[in-house]
XYZ file of N, CA, C and O in Angstrom:
676
model
N -74.228 38.309 19.611
C -73.879 39.422 18.803
C -71.972 39.310 19.602
O -71.347 39.991 20.359
N -71.726 37.532 18.811
C -70.142 38.016 19.382
C -69.401 38.289 18.642
O -68.221 38.350 18.865
N -69.777 38.663 17.381
C -68.393 39.296 16.394
C -68.866 40.554 16.936
O -69.889 41.062 15.582
N -67.925 42.024 16.275
C -68.378 43.119 16.643
C -67.042 43.501 15.931
O -66.085 42.901 15.685
N -67.460 45.284 15.314
C -66.710 45.887 14.262
C -64.742 45.669 15.299
O -65.229 46.330 16.582
N -64.333 45.468 15.153
C -62.837 45.238 15.215
C -62.584 46.711 15.810
O -61.574 47.056 17.427
N -63.058 47.996 15.513
C -62.282 49.415 16.368
C -63.014 49.331 17.263
O -62.662 50.119 18.378
N -64.065 48.661 18.050
C -64.619 48.726 18.809
C -64.557 47.350 20.227
O -65.058 48.157 21.565
N -63.958 46.715 20.295
C -62.936 45.805 21.070
C -62.042 46.334 21.683
O -61.640 47.554 21.386
N -62.317 46.337 23.516
C -61.592 47.302 24.133
C -60.064 47.192 24.282
O -59.375 45.868 23.388
N -59.107 47.507 24.642
C -57.366 47.824 24.439
C -57.290 46.406 25.080
O -55.794 46.179 24.783
N -58.018 45.903 26.151
C -57.679 44.949 26.992
C -58.146 43.423 26.542
O -57.490 42.535 26.753
N -58.656 44.011 25.019
C -58.336 42.787 24.108
C -57.784 41.579 23.673
O -57.033 42.518 23.321
N -57.360 40.363 24.055
C -56.149 39.661 23.223
C -56.448 39.466 21.444
O -57.657 39.146 21.233
N -55.104 39.447 21.281
C -55.119 38.679 19.922
C -53.980 38.157 19.486
O -53.320 37.528 20.532
N -53.947 37.322 18.423
C -53.533 36.767 17.854
C -52.931 37.014 16.333
O -54.538 37.778 15.718
N -52.007 37.005 16.485
C -52.009 37.526 14.552
C -51.058 36.777 14.099
O -50.104 36.330 14.597
N -51.656 36.615 12.955
C -50.920 35.885 11.825
C -50.490 36.164 10.326
O -51.593 36.970 10.238
N -49.332 36.537 10.312
C -49.099 36.673 8.919
C -49.138 35.151 8.255
O -48.704 34.449 8.038
N -49.234 35.909 7.184
C -49.384 35.178 5.521
C -48.046 35.622 4.556
O -47.160 36.820 4.450
N -47.457 34.680 4.673
C -46.216 34.186 3.753
C -45.519 35.270 2.773
O -44.474 35.253 2.181
N -47.090 35.246 1.646
C -46.723 35.371 0.588
C -48.651 36.605 0.541
O -49.318 35.952 1.230
N -48.470 37.837 -0.372
C -49.800 38.295 -0.001
C -51.193 37.479 -0.902
O -50.991 36.395 -1.555
N -52.225 37.408 0.273
C -53.601 36.868 0.200
C -53.766 38.086 -0.864
O -54.421 39.463 -0.469
N -54.797 37.757 -1.643
C -55.676 38.740 -2.648
C -57.012 37.924 -3.680
O -57.122 37.337 -3.694
N -57.627 38.926 -3.755
C -58.811 39.047 -4.160
C -59.659 38.254 -4.070
O -60.062 38.402 -2.621
N -60.016 37.050 -5.202
C -60.787 35.993 -4.449
C -60.426 34.878 -3.267
O -60.995 34.561 -2.748
N -59.359 34.713 -3.178
C -58.576 34.253 -1.902
C -58.806 34.877 -0.667
O -59.379 34.402 0.380
N -58.528 35.753 -0.897
C -58.421 36.838 0.023
C -60.173 37.194 1.001
O -60.091 37.245 1.966
N -60.974 37.071 -0.060
C -62.494 36.947 -0.097
C -62.706 35.899 1.180
O -63.766 35.549 1.811
N -62.294 34.677 0.686
C -62.420 33.314 1.166
C -61.983 33.235 2.059
O -62.850 32.594 3.257
N -60.954 33.731 2.526
C -60.613 33.875 3.877
C -60.979 34.199 5.061
O -61.233 33.884 6.113
N -61.910 35.766 4.367
C -62.706 36.526 5.246
C -63.507 35.928 5.345
O -64.161 35.613 6.667
N -64.253 34.999 4.707
C -65.322 34.610 5.240
C -65.470 33.182 5.787
O -66.325 33.535 6.684
N -64.578 32.893 5.345
C -64.329 31.273 6.400
C -64.214 31.751 8.160
O -64.428 31.327 9.196
N -62.824 33.083 8.217
C -62.938 33.192 9.520
C -63.973 34.426 9.998
O -64.704 33.902 11.024
N -65.042 34.980 9.241
C -65.997 35.714 9.796
C -67.253 34.736 10.633
O -67.761 34.422 11.658
N -67.194 33.494 9.367
C -68.275 32.192 9.890
C -67.772 31.788 10.953
O -68.481 31.791 11.839
N -66.676 31.512 11.563
C -66.094 30.579 12.832
C -66.581 31.931 13.545
O -66.590 31.051 14.920
N -66.386 33.447 13.729
C -65.899 33.768 14.743
C -67.147 33.937 15.246
O -68.126 34.350 16.809
N -68.640 33.904 14.010
C -70.114 33.823 14.421
C -70.065 33.300 15.176
O -71.289 33.048 16.107
N -69.575 31.603 15.221
C -70.485 30.612 15.954
C -69.222 30.037 16.906
O -69.120 29.072 17.788
N -68.444 31.294 17.290
C -67.191 30.889 17.918
C -67.823 30.392 19.964
O -67.850 31.924 19.890
N -67.163 29.906 20.632
C -67.806 29.501 21.463
C -66.768 29.281 22.165
O -65.803 28.135 22.171
N -66.703 29.620 23.940
C -65.881 29.516 25.281
C -67.053 28.440 26.157
O -67.094 28.873 26.639
N -66.677 26.803 26.497
C -67.992 26.680 27.527
C -69.482 26.817 27.482
O -69.699 26.992 27.803
N -69.379 26.751 25.729
C -71.210 26.719 25.431
C -71.214 28.194 25.840
O -72.127 28.486 25.357
N -70.412 29.520 25.283
C -70.731 30.963 25.871
C -70.191 31.690 24.369
O -69.051 30.979 24.283
N -70.753 32.386 23.538
C -70.237 32.750 22.258
C -69.235 33.853 22.879
O -69.327 34.419 23.987
N -67.791 33.419 22.319
C -66.885 34.343 22.383
C -66.719 35.950 22.137
O -67.336 35.770 20.596
N -67.136 36.955 22.875
C -67.188 38.090 21.837
C -65.689 38.442 21.200
O -64.727 38.889 21.782
N -65.535 38.580 20.232
C -64.276 38.716 19.175
C -64.622 39.354 17.690
O -65.678 40.111 17.439
N -63.663 39.917 17.356
C -63.907 40.964 16.258
C -62.248 40.168 15.343
O -61.248 39.652 15.445
N -62.398 40.774 14.166
C -61.229 40.497 13.312
C -60.667 41.417 12.165
O -61.459 42.553 12.261
N -59.231 41.797 11.768
C -58.867 42.903 10.876
C -58.230 42.085 9.876
O -57.548 41.035 10.130
N -58.364 42.332 8.632
C -57.426 42.251 7.589
C -56.128 42.806 6.979
O -56.873 43.767 6.893
N -55.354 42.905 7.171
C -54.384 44.300 7.376
C -53.303 43.456 6.489
O -52.405 42.733 6.046
N -52.645 44.688 5.132
C -51.833 44.953 4.158
C -52.125 44.156 3.190
O -50.545 43.220 3.172
N -53.307 42.867 3.780
C -52.944 41.467 2.301
C -52.157 40.803 3.056
O -52.158 39.843 2.094
N -52.103 40.624 4.157
C -50.960 39.752 5.285
C -51.183 39.499 6.479
O -50.835 38.030 6.778
N -52.102 40.192 6.582
C -51.661 39.848 8.135
C -53.167 39.649 8.610
O -54.390 40.412 8.373
N -53.800 38.733 9.266
C -55.147 38.127 10.524
C -54.959 38.690 11.539
O -53.925 37.829 12.250
N -56.138 39.395 11.944
C -55.505 39.933 13.730
C -57.156 39.515 14.455
O -58.001 39.908 13.288
N -56.997 38.809 14.586
C -58.103 38.164 15.250
C -57.954 38.979 17.403
O -57.269 38.256 17.574
N -59.194 39.429 17.660
C -59.429 39.962 19.192
C -60.183 38.566 19.516
O -61.637 38.511 18.778
N -60.697 38.837 20.864
C -61.499 38.408 22.232
C -61.103 39.183 23.350
O -60.159 39.049 23.841
N -62.495 39.825 23.313
C -63.301 40.540 24.448
C -63.161 39.032 25.947
O -63.977 38.974 26.133
N -62.026 39.467 26.216
C -62.023 38.321 27.946
C -62.927 38.922 28.774
O -63.332 38.102 29.474
N -63.134 39.928 29.185
C -63.790 40.291 29.743
C -65.006 40.056 29.754
O -66.063 40.204 31.034
N -65.521 39.831 28.836
C -66.900 40.181 28.231
C -67.038 38.741 28.314
O -67.820 38.297 28.526
N -66.152 37.572 27.807
C -66.395 36.756 27.497
C -65.014 36.169 27.542
O -63.924 36.073 26.224
N -64.843 35.111 28.533
C -63.417 34.484 28.166
C -62.705 33.297 27.171
O -63.792 33.108 26.645
N -62.069 33.150 26.754
C -61.651 32.019 26.344
C -60.745 30.943 26.784
O -60.420 31.139 27.860
N -60.587 29.303 26.295
C -60.296 28.420 26.730
C -59.164 27.758 26.131
O -59.911 28.064 24.976
N -58.604 26.906 26.189
C -57.366 26.079 25.720
C -58.670 25.351 24.841
O -57.830 25.982 23.294
N -59.720 25.130 24.679
C -60.703 24.524 23.287
C -60.807 24.911 22.347
O -61.329 25.171 21.212
N -60.862 26.195 23.084
C -61.876 27.489 22.201
C -60.578 28.186 21.076
O -60.789 28.470 20.382
N -59.607 28.431 21.857
C -58.241 28.686 21.158
C -58.073 27.220 20.023
O -57.143 27.667 18.870
N -58.016 26.325 20.574
C -57.988 25.070 19.440
C -58.522 24.955 18.193
O -57.825 24.764 17.596
N -59.832 25.323 19.069
C -60.634 25.080 17.797
C -60.186 26.484 16.349
O -60.673 25.858 14.891
N -59.884 27.711 17.043
C -59.601 28.888 15.855
C -58.723 27.967 15.109
O -58.434 28.446 13.674
N -57.721 27.444 16.158
C -56.344 27.236 14.644
C -56.400 26.147 14.352
O -55.852 26.200 12.747
N -57.713 25.382 14.546
C -57.923 24.560 13.103
C -58.383 24.476 12.121
O -58.493 24.552 10.650
N -59.277 26.269 12.560
C -60.437 27.071 11.582
C -58.682 27.243 10.548
O -59.163 27.374 9.614
N -57.849 28.349 11.091
C -57.294 28.422 10.563
C -56.623 27.990 9.168
O -56.084 27.855 8.214
N -55.958 26.132 10.365
C -55.501 25.229 9.401
C -56.060 24.878 8.116
O -55.715 24.780 6.701
N -57.619 24.782 8.848
C -58.114 24.111 7.108
C -58.252 25.509 6.315
O -58.348 25.249 4.869
N -58.038 26.640 6.174
C -58.249 27.666 5.400
C -56.740 27.809 4.886
O -56.612 28.029 3.656
N -55.557 27.662 5.695
C -54.557 26.841 4.876
C -54.453 26.318 3.719
O -53.994 26.571 2.347
N -55.022 25.061 4.553
C -55.024 24.229 3.561
C -55.684 24.464 2.290
O -55.638 24.232 1.320
N -57.372 24.785 2.218
C -58.400 25.086 1.273
C -57.552 26.180 0.129
O -57.198 26.354 -0.933
N -56.365 27.534 0.791
C -56.139 28.303 -0.001
C -54.959 28.886 -0.919
O -54.140 28.489 -1.082
N -54.422 26.914 -0.310
C -52.347 26.609 -0.661
C -51.527 28.269 0.152
O -50.763 28.767 -0.435
N -52.323 29.093 1.146
C -51.451 29.434 1.973
C -50.629 29.310 3.247
O -51.839 28.646 3.870
N -49.275 30.587 3.790
C -49.613 30.099 5.272
C -49.235 31.009 5.797
O -49.511 32.287 5.620
N -50.050 30.957 6.829
C -50.883 31.380 8.189
C -49.965 31.362 9.436
O -50.070 32.040 9.930
N -49.920 29.843 9.309
C -49.350 29.533 11.305
C -47.902 29.308 10.504
O -47.598 28.826 12.308
N -46.767 29.797 10.305
C -45.325 29.719 10.044
C -45.113 31.002 11.139
O -45.513 32.209 10.817
N -44.959 30.471 12.213
C -44.432 31.694 13.319
C -42.597 31.896 12.574
O -42.597 32.695 14.041
N -42.152 31.066 11.931
C -40.949 31.434 12.159
C -40.690 32.235 11.013
O -38.877 32.781 11.033
N -41.873 33.091 10.617
C -41.119 33.917 9.323
C -40.978 35.391 10.020
O -41.890 35.629 10.962
N -40.388 36.173 9.663
C -39.727 37.776 10.289
C -40.272 38.446 9.187
O -40.606 38.745 8.381
N -40.879 39.638 9.826
C -42.362 40.744 8.411
C -41.491 41.533 8.832
O -41.137 42.428 10.073
N -41.201 42.723 7.976
C -40.727 43.794 7.794
C -41.687 44.700 6.873
O -41.712 44.260 5.691
N -41.189 46.222 6.468
C -41.278 47.168 5.549
C -40.168 47.089 4.622
O -38.888 47.730 5.214
N -39.967 46.511 3.510
C -38.606 46.950 2.472
C -38.560 48.458 2.268
O -39.649 49.590 2.834
N -37.991 49.115 1.648
C -37.880 50.698 1.460
C -38.652 51.189 0.837
O -38.745 52.562 0.798
N -39.477 50.175 -0.016
C -40.873 50.870 -0.731
C -41.335 50.679 0.167
O -43.049 51.600 0.151
N -41.834 50.360 1.400
C -42.827 50.301 2.710
C -43.570 49.155 2.460
O -45.068 48.955 3.247
N -42.880 48.110 0.901
C -43.787 46.968 1.044
C -43.443 46.090 1.925
O -42.789 45.955 2.874
N -44.919 44.980 2.720
C -44.248 43.926 3.707
C -44.170 43.026 3.051
O -43.993 42.641 2.202
N -42.463 42.625 3.976
C -41.797 41.313 3.353
C -41.945 40.398 4.209
O -41.892 40.825 5.834
N -41.819 39.255 3.803
C -41.489 37.754 4.874
C -39.886 37.659 4.527
O -40.338 36.779 3.437
N -39.741 37.279 5.868
C -38.469 35.993 5.287
C -38.098 35.142 6.240
O -38.300 35.300 8.163
N -37.585 34.297 6.529
C -37.121 33.007 7.120
C -36.496 33.965 8.035
O -35.632 35.072 7.495
N -35.806 33.354 9.521
C -35.004 34.051 10.202
C -33.541 34.155 9.816
O -32.939 35.192 9.531
N -32.439 33.376 8.677
C -31.339 32.839 8.464
C -31.352 34.462 7.236
O -30.783 34.936 7.371
N -32.580 34.516 6.674
C -32.327 35.539 5.207
C -32.472 36.932 6.000
O -31.994 37.463 5.840
N -33.301 36.869 6.726
C -33.473 38.471 7.876
C -32.253 38.637 8.248
O -31.559 39.256 7.942
N -31.610 37.989 9.113
C -29.953 37.926 10.121
C -29.276 38.787 8.433
O -28.784 39.492 8.623
N -29.450 37.768 7.447
C -28.426 38.198 5.976
C -28.566 39.909 5.928
O -27.506 40.340 5.367
N -30.311 39.968 5.622
C -30.257 41.439 5.283
C -29.812 42.442 6.510
O -28.790 43.815 6.248
N -29.735 42.002 7.455
C -28.608 42.716 9.109
C -27.828 42.686 8.556
O -27.086 44.224 8.196
N -26.534 42.323 8.230
C -25.603 42.060 8.334
C -25.018 42.254 6.700
O -23.888 43.335 7.017
N -25.908 42.729 6.089
C -25.472 43.201 4.660
C -26.130 45.036 5.041
O -25.613 45.490 3.748
N -26.514 45.284 5.766
C -26.827 46.582 6.101
C -28.198 47.113 5.530
O -28.798 48.743 5.838
N -29.114 46.217 4.832
C -30.415 46.899 4.610
C -31.633 46.871 5.417
O -32.444 47.393 5.288
N -31.072 46.534 6.405
C -32.249 45.993 7.784
C -31.121 47.232 8.873
O -30.339 46.636 8.873
N -31.756 48.549 9.575
C -31.169 49.771 9.812
C -32.211 49.891 10.985
O -33.463 49.316 10.821
N -31.542 50.478 12.016
C -32.686 50.976 13.343
C -34.244 51.120 12.801
O -35.061 51.236 13.710
N -33.815 52.151 11.253
C -35.111 53.172 11.027
C -36.453 51.712 10.239
O -37.636 51.642 9.930
N -35.600 51.003 10.050
C -36.530 49.202 9.711
C -37.883 49.427 10.228
O -37.601 48.866 11.385
N -39.202 49.235 9.522
C -40.063 48.799 9.505
C -40.333 47.308 10.213
O -40.036 46.567 9.447
N -40.462 46.827 11.278
C -40.969 45.391 12.142
C -42.425 45.011 12.354
O -42.665 46.282 13.265
N -42.563 44.028 12.378
C -43.803 43.563 12.803
C -43.722 42.319 14.229
O -42.749 41.933 14.026
N -44.242 42.696 14.882
C -44.548 41.844 16.627
C -45.418 41.525 16.572
O -46.957 41.742 17.452
N -45.611 40.024 15.570
C -46.831 39.402 15.479
C -47.004 38.853 17.175
O -47.960 37.932 17.318
N -46.270 38.980 18.114
C -46.518 38.603 19.282
C -47.230 39.169 20.728
O -47.803 38.890 21.581
N -47.739 40.571 20.085
C -48.162 41.200 21.057
C -49.335 40.810 21.568
O -49.591 40.252 20.923
N -49.791 41.255 22.858
C -51.395 39.988 23.465
C -52.149 40.770 23.094
O -52.981 40.382 23.373
N -52.109 42.012 23.423
C -53.347 43.200 22.855
C -54.023 43.612 21.694
O -52.769 44.380 21.350
N -54.954 44.387 21.335
C -54.921 45.439 20.735
C -54.785 46.556 20.999
O -54.387 47.472 20.493
N -54.664 46.968 22.866
C -54.674 47.970 23.105
C -52.771 48.219 22.677
O -52.461 49.549 21.982
N -51.586 47.224 22.815
C -50.610 46.619 22.157
C -50.664 47.581 20.811
O -49.381 48.374 20.226
N -51.299 47.147 19.983
C -51.309 47.721 18.607
C -51.537 48.911 18.292
O -50.995 49.773 17.182
N -52.490 49.457 18.903
C -53.622 51.126 18.684
C -51.964 51.860 19.466
O -51.944 52.970 18.888
N -51.114 51.222 20.429
C -49.609 52.072 20.988
C -48.724 51.979 20.060
O -47.694 52.501 20.311
N -48.762 51.069 19.068
C -47.852 51.061 18.154
C -46.244 50.246 18.430
O -45.771 50.306 17.345
N -46.910 48.991 19.387
C -45.641 47.893 20.257
C -45.632 46.859 18.449
O -45.206 46.211 18.641
N -46.822 46.737 17.667
C -46.803 45.384 16.627
C -46.024 46.114 15.107
O -45.196 45.437 15.177
N -46.501 47.052 14.873
C -45.505 47.938 13.504
C -44.253 48.971 13.960
O -45.215 50.412 14.228
N -43.522 48.514 14.393
C -42.593 49.733 14.959
C -41.208 49.804 14.193
O -40.949 48.446 13.952
N -40.246 50.455 14.744
C -39.137 50.270 14.157
C -38.107 48.944 14.754
O -38.026 48.738 15.915
N -37.280 48.743 13.981
C -36.041 47.841 14.024
C -35.207 48.195 15.526
O -35.208 47.256 16.055
N -35.150 49.752 15.896
C -34.215 49.675 17.119
C -35.236 49.718 17.928
O -36.437 49.748 18.519
N -34.663 48.263 19.376
C -36.273 48.075 20.098
C -37.088 47.071 20.135
O -37.231 46.886 21.442
N -36.966 47.009 18.767
C -37.702 45.612 18.783
C -36.724 44.060 19.409
O -36.023 43.942 19.617
N -38.475 42.789 19.247
C -37.501 41.721 19.650
C -36.730 41.257 18.741
O -36.008 40.563 19.072
N -36.564 41.607 17.339
C -35.163 41.496 15.937
C -34.297 41.950 16.370
O -33.758 41.118 16.332
N -34.570 42.913 16.705
C -33.122 43.624 17.283
C -33.096 42.461 18.411
O -31.439 42.425 18.287
N -32.510 42.372 19.433
C -32.381 41.425 20.567
C -31.982 40.479 19.560
O -31.447 39.632 20.568
N -33.145 39.645 19.187
C -33.351 38.666 18.049
C -31.592 38.724 17.592
O -31.214 37.522 17.787
N -31.092 39.408 16.840
C -30.206 39.441 15.240
C -29.726 40.618 15.959
O -29.237 41.050 14.681
N -29.514 40.253 17.193
C -28.532 41.609 17.813
C -26.880 41.835 16.465
O -26.534 40.795 16.607
N -27.080 42.852 16.171
C -25.131 43.048 15.935
C -24.966 43.995 16.740
O -25.365 45.052 17.136
N -23.687 44.064 16.482
C -22.722 44.699 16.672
C -22.860 46.547 16.284
O -23.395 46.958 15.173
N -22.913 47.640 17.219
C -23.465 48.847 16.774
C -22.342 49.195 15.926
O -20.936 48.953 16.692
N -22.368 50.224 15.297
C -21.229 51.028 14.218
C -20.791 51.935 15.408
O -21.985 52.858 15.719
N -19.558 52.056 16.000
C -19.023 53.945 16.165
C -18.969 54.774 15.363
O -18.712 54.620 14.275
């Protein structure tokens, strides 16, 4: 029973969040899920099954969780995870492993991905404000996602610190 429903993993479970540069829809999304589920069913660390879960959100985000209290993960097992994700990228022609993208919700609430210079230009133009929802794909635990630390307003986010702009008086 190494793969479990995402809702059942504890808050302490470690997560990896990978965002797709473009929405992954239909048959491509189904193939992505099949690949990930197949990998997780056989994912091991030091010969022991990794208790894991995944979630596919907003046609953009693959969230993989490992319950390290039940079974730890090792460098080799994490490398195996990223190898399969690279294979999925190559097979489907999608980008999942580009950590340089910034994800946010546009005024219509659609998820968008931009390169950092483009995101900075939107901030400078005033198109990104304190209330714009941004995604922090670096959160480390399922609990952080559940607590609203993954999808949050720009104000107080790492994006605000990284792209700091002068406050208007």
